[in-house]
């Protein structure tokens, strides 16, 4: 609690003494200035609120003893903080001989608000225009003479920290100038209310004459701390009168607080402009970065390039871990599981080693990859760059009948399509909402990334990350293309152009990035434990049921299982796309549940058989294998950090293809062109169940079915096109 | 339009930071912050809810979202929006 001092009468003062109150915003160098003048050693610091209490220093000049009172920094005399309260109280308690108002020359407009309020006291005042050096660094030339003329009081430019200009103040302290007549003028009704209160204040002798106008204005403004102070010091009548006046003003729609603020802020703006006519606008960092980031021609290429770097980083640093988890870790776990499950019926071994470990494990192998991707994306988002991406896309989006705002759900779709569908609610226009929802599933969500990564590693070597990136670009392009088509087909009002606000750039804090990255990765892991594990079990079941008689449950060859039969029947559909094997087709079916299931299913099919009867491992053997594998992964990740900036080459480098068992199997099963076509199909075909559900929820079942249908068709057509083009090129 | 009206008007569509209001007012960021603080004191504007309280979690959109545009570690967002009082004032003056 703050004790509120009573308003004392002025103590009689020696004619050879001068009292100077040093007033100013926080951190403008008030204490530094006093130290420079009086040779004192009071604490200063480069943050606000260093001085928190009244402090005094004494200096002698021209036969006068000058008492300098250092006040805590204040932005205004309508106190918000305890420090501002102390400063205001000092001004009310006694009339100083001089108010020394210290201003930050580089931040004139804001500082002048306090100056204008202080002028209401009608006391002698001088401005110390401090921090001239910093203002010059900001590219400002502050004209002290113009400032002095505008306000009508002396202005001394200075650099308190080096003592420059400081001594010029002394003569004004010894002989204060006459008070200025310049004061802000307020609307007539407000002025007359203030005059009435000032007149009424004369009856209260404890209210010093210099404070009357200030008190009147602040009462009208509704200054709570002043009201309570006056009420408990026996000025209740004055407060009551001001309430009456405020109500009368309010009935004419005049809010004193707003009127006073309006006049003071526009005066501050006007005077600042007078004093800094040639405000040579030095570019801020944000503006300098934006000159490139928002460049009309280079902006989008730069965005694509930065995304390419993100994928290269993700791909090359994540790959060694994918190999480690998919290789040594899975083998070790299988070995241990085999040892543990030996006493149980063989069907358990088959489920764990033939399905769960290769299936779920293959998906979990991407945890490090996704973590790196999410960290990188979080960097781009938190730094403010992603907002620029949406801004850049504004023009492109408009050309397809949407606006930049619709790009926001699309960026969100890179993470997961489901929240992206719900995010379309932020679009006001129903037509824009419908179109955006329908094209969203083309945006490549993170569940598709494992599929790209493993195929790219198997088939495209060092160009892998470029292939992954190309998938994202393709998805976005197809989405935009359909937006253009749909916006001519769907009737509805054109959107009112939405305005995108650009936050300033800032360096994201590592801990925040880490938190975001881990949170998103965690939901991927959770899915692997629930949705993926369940799907894997169901796939295993269908892979274990024999179709023809004579073969037993779980011993049937995968090709002859229920799963194999259905897949084989469907496979010819994909012949023109080059991946008409039953394995490839089969993996696409359960992937409707979640797209990473394509990988877990391929893992089950290709690795299940060989993995279902692993040699049992002892704990020690397993640990050695794990240790070696991890070491190799870390070494690989470190080395690949350097590769991020190396130019990509399309020739697969066989030496770098140590890979894991699944990549080895895939490189045998797919030709590069067929693999690419497969990726295109996985990217574009039917959104996952959860997304379809979200679309049905937002736009109805009809739209959901239409979306499923047209995406399936698009995916097939483009996969065929890809294969036909690239079979000759790759 | 007066400066106060300009601010209230700009905030009526969506919450904004001082730096986003600079251009509309032709003022420095610090000066705009001063206006916002005065308006906040009068109950015309208030600072938007921190993302933790708003339940934005790890939303992908937070760097684009006006409500969540802040350091989650920091309690205040420096992002201002109109209060009902502010909205009423805007209606009265326009
Ligand atoms: N470059 C430069 N720095 C200055 C100048 N004057 C003061 N400083 C520095 O500005 C910082 C703030 O100075 P203080 O004297 O503590 O400011 P104050 O106004 O007393 O601050 P509060 O007590 O918090 O209100 C210190 O780091 C000073 O060294 C100047 O003219 N130029
Ligand atoms: Mg100080």
PDB file of N, CA and C in Angstrom, chain A residues 426-479:
ATOM      1  N   UNK A 426     -12.817 -18.925 -40.411  1.00  0.00           N
ATOM      2  CA  UNK A 426     -12.393 -17.530 -40.295  1.00  0.00           C
ATOM      3  C   UNK A 426     -12.679 -16.745 -41.577  1.00  0.00           C
ATOM      4  N   UNK A 427     -13.030 -17.451 -42.643  1.00  0.00           N
ATOM      5  CA  UNK A 427     -13.361 -16.733 -43.888  1.00  0.00           C
ATOM      6  C   UNK A 427     -14.835 -16.355 -43.835  1.00  0.00           C
ATOM      7  N   UNK A 428     -15.086 -15.062 -44.055  1.00  0.00           N
ATOM      8  CA  UNK A 428     -16.471 -14.607 -43.905  1.00  0.00           C
ATOM      9  C   UNK A 428     -17.352 -15.067 -45.067  1.00  0.00           C
ATOM     10  N   UNK A 429     -16.749 -15.106 -46.249  1.00  0.00           N
ATOM     11  CA  UNK A 429     -17.536 -15.377 -47.436  1.00  0.00           C
ATOM     12  C   UNK A 429     -17.804 -16.877 -47.605  1.00  0.00           C
ATOM     13  N   UNK A 430     -19.098 -17.272 -47.677  1.00  0.00           N
ATOM     14  CA  UNK A 430     -19.431 -18.703 -47.759  1.00  0.00           C
ATOM     15  C   UNK A 430     -18.841 -19.381 -48.990  1.00  0.00           C
ATOM     16  N   UNK A 431     -18.768 -18.657 -50.082  1.00  0.00           N
ATOM     17  CA  UNK A 431     -18.213 -19.249 -51.302  1.00  0.00           C
ATOM     18  C   UNK A 431     -16.727 -19.537 -51.119  1.00  0.00           C
ATOM     19  N   UNK A 432     -16.018 -18.564 -50.561  1.00  0.00           N
ATOM     20  CA  UNK A 432     -14.588 -18.760 -50.312  1.00  0.00           C
ATOM     21  C   UNK A 432     -14.374 -19.920 -49.350  1.00  0.00           C
ATOM     22  N   UNK A 433     -15.285 -20.052 -48.383  1.00  0.00           N
ATOM     23  CA  UNK A 433     -15.175 -21.114 -47.393  1.00  0.00           C
ATOM     24  C   UNK A 433     -15.334 -22.484 -48.062  1.00  0.00           C
ATOM     25  N   UNK A 434     -16.336 -22.574 -48.922  1.00  0.00           N
ATOM     26  CA  UNK A 434     -16.602 -23.836 -49.613  1.00  0.00           C
ATOM     27  C   UNK A 434     -15.418 -24.231 -50.496  1.00  0.00           C
ATOM     28  N   UNK A 435     -14.952 -23.277 -51.302  1.00  0.00           N
ATOM     29  CA  UNK A 435     -13.856 -23.591 -52.223  1.00  0.00           C
ATOM     30  C   UNK A 435     -12.609 -23.995 -51.443  1.00  0.00           C
ATOM     31  N   UNK A 436     -12.302 -23.216 -50.424  1.00  0.00           N
ATOM     32  CA  UNK A 436     -11.091 -23.514 -49.647  1.00  0.00           C
ATOM     33  C   UNK A 436     -11.188 -24.897 -49.020  1.00  0.00           C
ATOM     34  N   UNK A 437     -12.351 -25.240 -48.498  1.00  0.00           N
ATOM     35  CA  UNK A 437     -12.520 -26.562 -47.899  1.00  0.00           C
ATOM     36  C   UNK A 437     -12.278 -27.667 -48.922  1.00  0.00           C
ATOM     37  N   UNK A 438     -12.812 -27.441 -50.121  1.00  0.00           N
ATOM     38  CA  UNK A 438     -12.716 -28.505 -51.123  1.00  0.00           C
ATOM     39  C   UNK A 438     -11.298 -28.708 -51.647  1.00  0.00           C
ATOM     40  N   UNK A 439     -10.485 -27.655 -51.629  1.00  0.00           N
ATOM     41  CA  UNK A 439      -9.121 -27.818 -52.147  1.00  0.00           C
ATOM     42  C   UNK A 439      -8.106 -28.148 -51.050  1.00  0.00           C
ATOM     43  N   UNK A 440      -8.519 -27.971 -49.814  1.00  0.00           N
ATOM     44  CA  UNK A 440      -7.577 -28.158 -48.704  1.00  0.00           C
ATOM     45  C   UNK A 440      -6.873 -29.510 -48.687  1.00  0.00           C
ATOM     46  N   UNK A 441      -7.613 -30.621 -48.939  1.00  0.00           N
ATOM     47  CA  UNK A 441      -6.936 -31.918 -48.807  1.00  0.00           C
ATOM     48  C   UNK A 441      -5.776 -32.104 -49.784  1.00  0.00           C
ATOM     49  N   UNK A 442      -5.660 -31.247 -50.787  1.00  0.00           N
ATOM     50  CA  UNK A 442      -4.500 -31.345 -51.670  1.00  0.00           C
ATOM     51  C   UNK A 442      -3.232 -30.849 -50.985  1.00  0.00           C
ATOM     52  N   UNK A 443      -3.414 -30.061 -49.931  1.00  0.00           N
ATOM     53  CA  UNK A 443      -2.238 -29.574 -49.216  1.00  0.00           C
ATOM     54  C   UNK A 443      -1.614 -30.752 -48.487  1.00  0.00           C
ATOM     55  N   UNK A 444      -0.315 -30.894 -48.657  1.00  0.00           N
ATOM     56  CA  UNK A 444       0.333 -32.084 -48.162  1.00  0.00           C
ATOM     57  C   UNK A 444       0.512 -32.035 -46.652  1.00  0.00           C
ATOM     58  N   UNK A 445      -0.265 -32.851 -45.945  1.00  0.00           N
ATOM     59  CA  UNK A 445      -0.170 -32.850 -44.486  1.00  0.00           C
ATOM     60  C   UNK A 445       1.036 -33.675 -44.046  1.00  0.00           C
ATOM     61  N   UNK A 446       1.376 -33.557 -42.773  1.00  0.00           N
ATOM     62  CA  UNK A 446       2.616 -34.202 -42.321  1.00  0.00           C
ATOM     63  C   UNK A 446       2.516 -35.721 -42.322  1.00  0.00           C
ATOM     64  N   UNK A 447       1.290 -36.279 -42.358  1.00  0.00           N
ATOM     65  CA  UNK A 447       1.164 -37.739 -42.405  1.00  0.00           C
ATOM     66  C   UNK A 447       1.697 -38.286 -43.724  1.00  0.00           C
ATOM     67  N   UNK A 448       1.711 -37.422 -44.759  1.00  0.00           N
ATOM     68  CA  UNK A 448       2.192 -37.900 -46.061  1.00  0.00           C
ATOM     69  C   UNK A 448       3.711 -37.866 -46.145  1.00  0.00           C
ATOM     70  N   UNK A 449       4.307 -37.055 -45.272  1.00  0.00           N
ATOM     71  CA  UNK A 449       5.762 -36.888 -45.346  1.00  0.00           C
ATOM     72  C   UNK A 449       6.532 -38.196 -45.238  1.00  0.00           C
ATOM     73  N   UNK A 450       6.178 -39.099 -44.274  1.00  0.00           N
ATOM     74  CA  UNK A 450       6.926 -40.356 -44.184  1.00  0.00           C
ATOM     75  C   UNK A 450       6.925 -41.128 -45.502  1.00  0.00           C
ATOM     76  N   UNK A 451       5.805 -41.081 -46.216  1.00  0.00           N
ATOM     77  CA  UNK A 451       5.739 -41.814 -47.482  1.00  0.00           C
ATOM     78  C   UNK A 451       6.748 -41.227 -48.465  1.00  0.00           C
ATOM     79  N   UNK A 452       6.752 -39.877 -48.562  1.00  0.00           N
ATOM     80  CA  UNK A 452       7.698 -39.250 -49.492  1.00  0.00           C
ATOM     81  C   UNK A 452       9.128 -39.575 -49.102  1.00  0.00           C
ATOM     82  N   UNK A 453       9.393 -39.452 -47.816  1.00  0.00           N
ATOM     83  CA  UNK A 453      10.774 -39.565 -47.363  1.00  0.00           C
ATOM     84  C   UNK A 453      11.317 -40.954 -47.658  1.00  0.00           C
ATOM     85  N   UNK A 454      10.514 -41.973 -47.350  1.00  0.00           N
ATOM     86  CA  UNK A 454      11.052 -43.316 -47.503  1.00  0.00           C
ATOM     87  C   UNK A 454      11.213 -43.677 -48.986  1.00  0.00           C
ATOM     88  N   UNK A 455      10.270 -43.238 -49.810  1.00  0.00           N
ATOM     89  CA  UNK A 455      10.405 -43.506 -51.248  1.00  0.00           C
ATOM     90  C   UNK A 455      11.567 -42.713 -51.838  1.00  0.00           C
ATOM     91  N   UNK A 456      11.693 -41.458 -51.418  1.00  0.00           N
ATOM     92  CA  UNK A 456      12.771 -40.642 -51.956  1.00  0.00           C
ATOM     93  C   UNK A 456      14.115 -41.217 -51.573  1.00  0.00           C
ATOM     94  N   UNK A 457      14.212 -41.683 -50.325  1.00  0.00           N
ATOM     95  CA  UNK A 457      15.474 -42.262 -49.885  1.00  0.00           C
ATOM     96  C   UNK A 457      15.764 -43.527 -50.685  1.00  0.00           C
ATOM     97  N   UNK A 458      14.720 -44.288 -50.992  1.00  0.00           N
ATOM     98  CA  UNK A 458      14.918 -45.546 -51.708  1.00  0.00           C
ATOM     99  C   UNK A 458      15.268 -45.308 -53.172  1.00  0.00           C
ATOM    100  N   UNK A 459      14.670 -44.252 -53.775  1.00  0.00           N
ATOM    101  CA  UNK A 459      14.752 -44.150 -55.236  1.00  0.00           C
ATOM    102  C   UNK A 459      15.520 -42.951 -55.770  1.00  0.00           C
ATOM    103  N   UNK A 460      15.657 -41.890 -54.965  1.00  0.00           N
ATOM    104  CA  UNK A 460      16.196 -40.674 -55.574  1.00  0.00           C
ATOM    105  C   UNK A 460      17.474 -40.148 -54.942  1.00  0.00           C
ATOM    106  N   UNK A 461      18.027 -40.893 -54.015  1.00  0.00           N
ATOM    107  CA  UNK A 461      19.327 -40.521 -53.464  1.00  0.00           C
ATOM    108  C   UNK A 461      19.385 -39.085 -52.977  1.00  0.00           C
ATOM    109  N   UNK A 462      20.401 -38.362 -53.420  1.00  0.00           N
ATOM    110  CA  UNK A 462      20.611 -37.023 -52.867  1.00  0.00           C
ATOM    111  C   UNK A 462      19.594 -36.017 -53.391  1.00  0.00           C
ATOM    112  N   UNK A 463      18.839 -36.371 -54.426  1.00  0.00           N
ATOM    113  CA  UNK A 463      17.796 -35.457 -54.901  1.00  0.00           C
ATOM    114  C   UNK A 463      16.498 -35.667 -54.112  1.00  0.00           C
ATOM    115  N   UNK A 464      16.561 -36.558 -53.130  1.00  0.00           N
ATOM    116  CA  UNK A 464      15.366 -36.921 -52.378  1.00  0.00           C
ATOM    117  C   UNK A 464      14.627 -35.734 -51.806  1.00  0.00           C
ATOM    118  N   UNK A 465      15.383 -34.824 -51.171  1.00  0.00           N
ATOM    119  CA  UNK A 465      14.701 -33.710 -50.523  1.00  0.00           C
ATOM    120  C   UNK A 465      14.012 -32.822 -51.553  1.00  0.00           C
ATOM    121  N   UNK A 466      14.594 -32.729 -52.740  1.00  0.00           N
ATOM    122  CA  UNK A 466      13.955 -31.936 -53.789  1.00  0.00           C
ATOM    123  C   UNK A 466      12.642 -32.586 -54.211  1.00  0.00           C
ATOM    124  N   UNK A 467      12.643 -33.910 -54.246  1.00  0.00           N
ATOM    125  CA  UNK A 467      11.406 -34.613 -54.602  1.00  0.00           C
ATOM    126  C   UNK A 467      10.336 -34.342 -53.541  1.00  0.00           C
ATOM    127  N   UNK A 468      10.741 -34.417 -52.267  1.00  0.00           N
ATOM    128  CA  UNK A 468       9.789 -34.160 -51.186  1.00  0.00           C
ATOM    129  C   UNK A 468       9.212 -32.745 -51.334  1.00  0.00           C
ATOM    130  N   UNK A 469      10.099 -31.810 -51.555  1.00  0.00           N
ATOM    131  CA  UNK A 469       9.677 -30.420 -51.717  1.00  0.00           C
ATOM    132  C   UNK A 469       8.736 -30.282 -52.905  1.00  0.00           C
ATOM    133  N   UNK A 470       9.082 -30.982 -53.995  1.00  0.00           N
ATOM    134  CA  UNK A 470       8.251 -30.896 -55.196  1.00  0.00           C
ATOM    135  C   UNK A 470       6.831 -31.382 -54.915  1.00  0.00           C
ATOM    136  N   UNK A 471       6.710 -32.365 -54.023  1.00  0.00           N
ATOM    137  CA  UNK A 471       5.368 -32.866 -53.673  1.00  0.00           C
ATOM    138  C   UNK A 471       4.543 -31.754 -53.026  1.00  0.00           C
ATOM    139  N   UNK A 472       5.181 -31.005 -52.142  1.00  0.00           N
ATOM    140  CA  UNK A 472       4.464 -29.914 -51.477  1.00  0.00           C
ATOM    141  C   UNK A 472       4.058 -28.859 -52.502  1.00  0.00           C
ATOM    142  N   UNK A 473       4.983 -28.550 -53.409  1.00  0.00           N
ATOM    143  CA  UNK A 473       4.684 -27.532 -54.421  1.00  0.00           C
ATOM    144  C   UNK A 473       3.562 -28.029 -55.329  1.00  0.00           C
ATOM    145  N   UNK A 474       3.643 -29.315 -55.713  1.00  0.00           N
ATOM    146  CA  UNK A 474       2.609 -29.875 -56.584  1.00  0.00           C
ATOM    147  C   UNK A 474       1.246 -29.818 -55.900  1.00  0.00           C
ATOM    148  N   UNK A 475       1.206 -30.233 -54.645  1.00  0.00           N
ATOM    149  CA  UNK A 475      -0.058 -30.217 -53.906  1.00  0.00           C
ATOM    150  C   UNK A 475      -0.661 -28.822 -53.889  1.00  0.00           C
ATOM    151  N   UNK A 476       0.178 -27.822 -53.579  1.00  0.00           N
ATOM    152  CA  UNK A 476      -0.312 -26.452 -53.518  1.00  0.00           C
ATOM    153  C   UNK A 476      -0.785 -25.981 -54.889  1.00  0.00           C
ATOM    154  N   UNK A 477      -0.018 -26.330 -55.934  1.00  0.00           N
ATOM    155  CA  UNK A 477      -0.397 -25.881 -57.276  1.00  0.00           C
ATOM    156  C   UNK A 477      -1.727 -26.492 -57.692  1.00  0.00           C
ATOM    157  N   UNK A 478      -1.868 -27.794 -57.445  1.00  0.00           N
ATOM    158  CA  UNK A 478      -3.127 -28.443 -57.812  1.00  0.00           C
ATOM    159  C   UNK A 478      -4.289 -27.804 -57.046  1.00  0.00           C
ATOM    160  N   UNK A 479      -4.049 -27.509 -55.770  1.00  0.00           N
ATOM    161  CA  UNK A 479      -5.097 -26.867 -54.963  1.00  0.00           C
ATOM    162  C   UNK A 479      -5.504 -25.537 -55.591  1.00  0.00           C
TER     163      UNK A 479
END
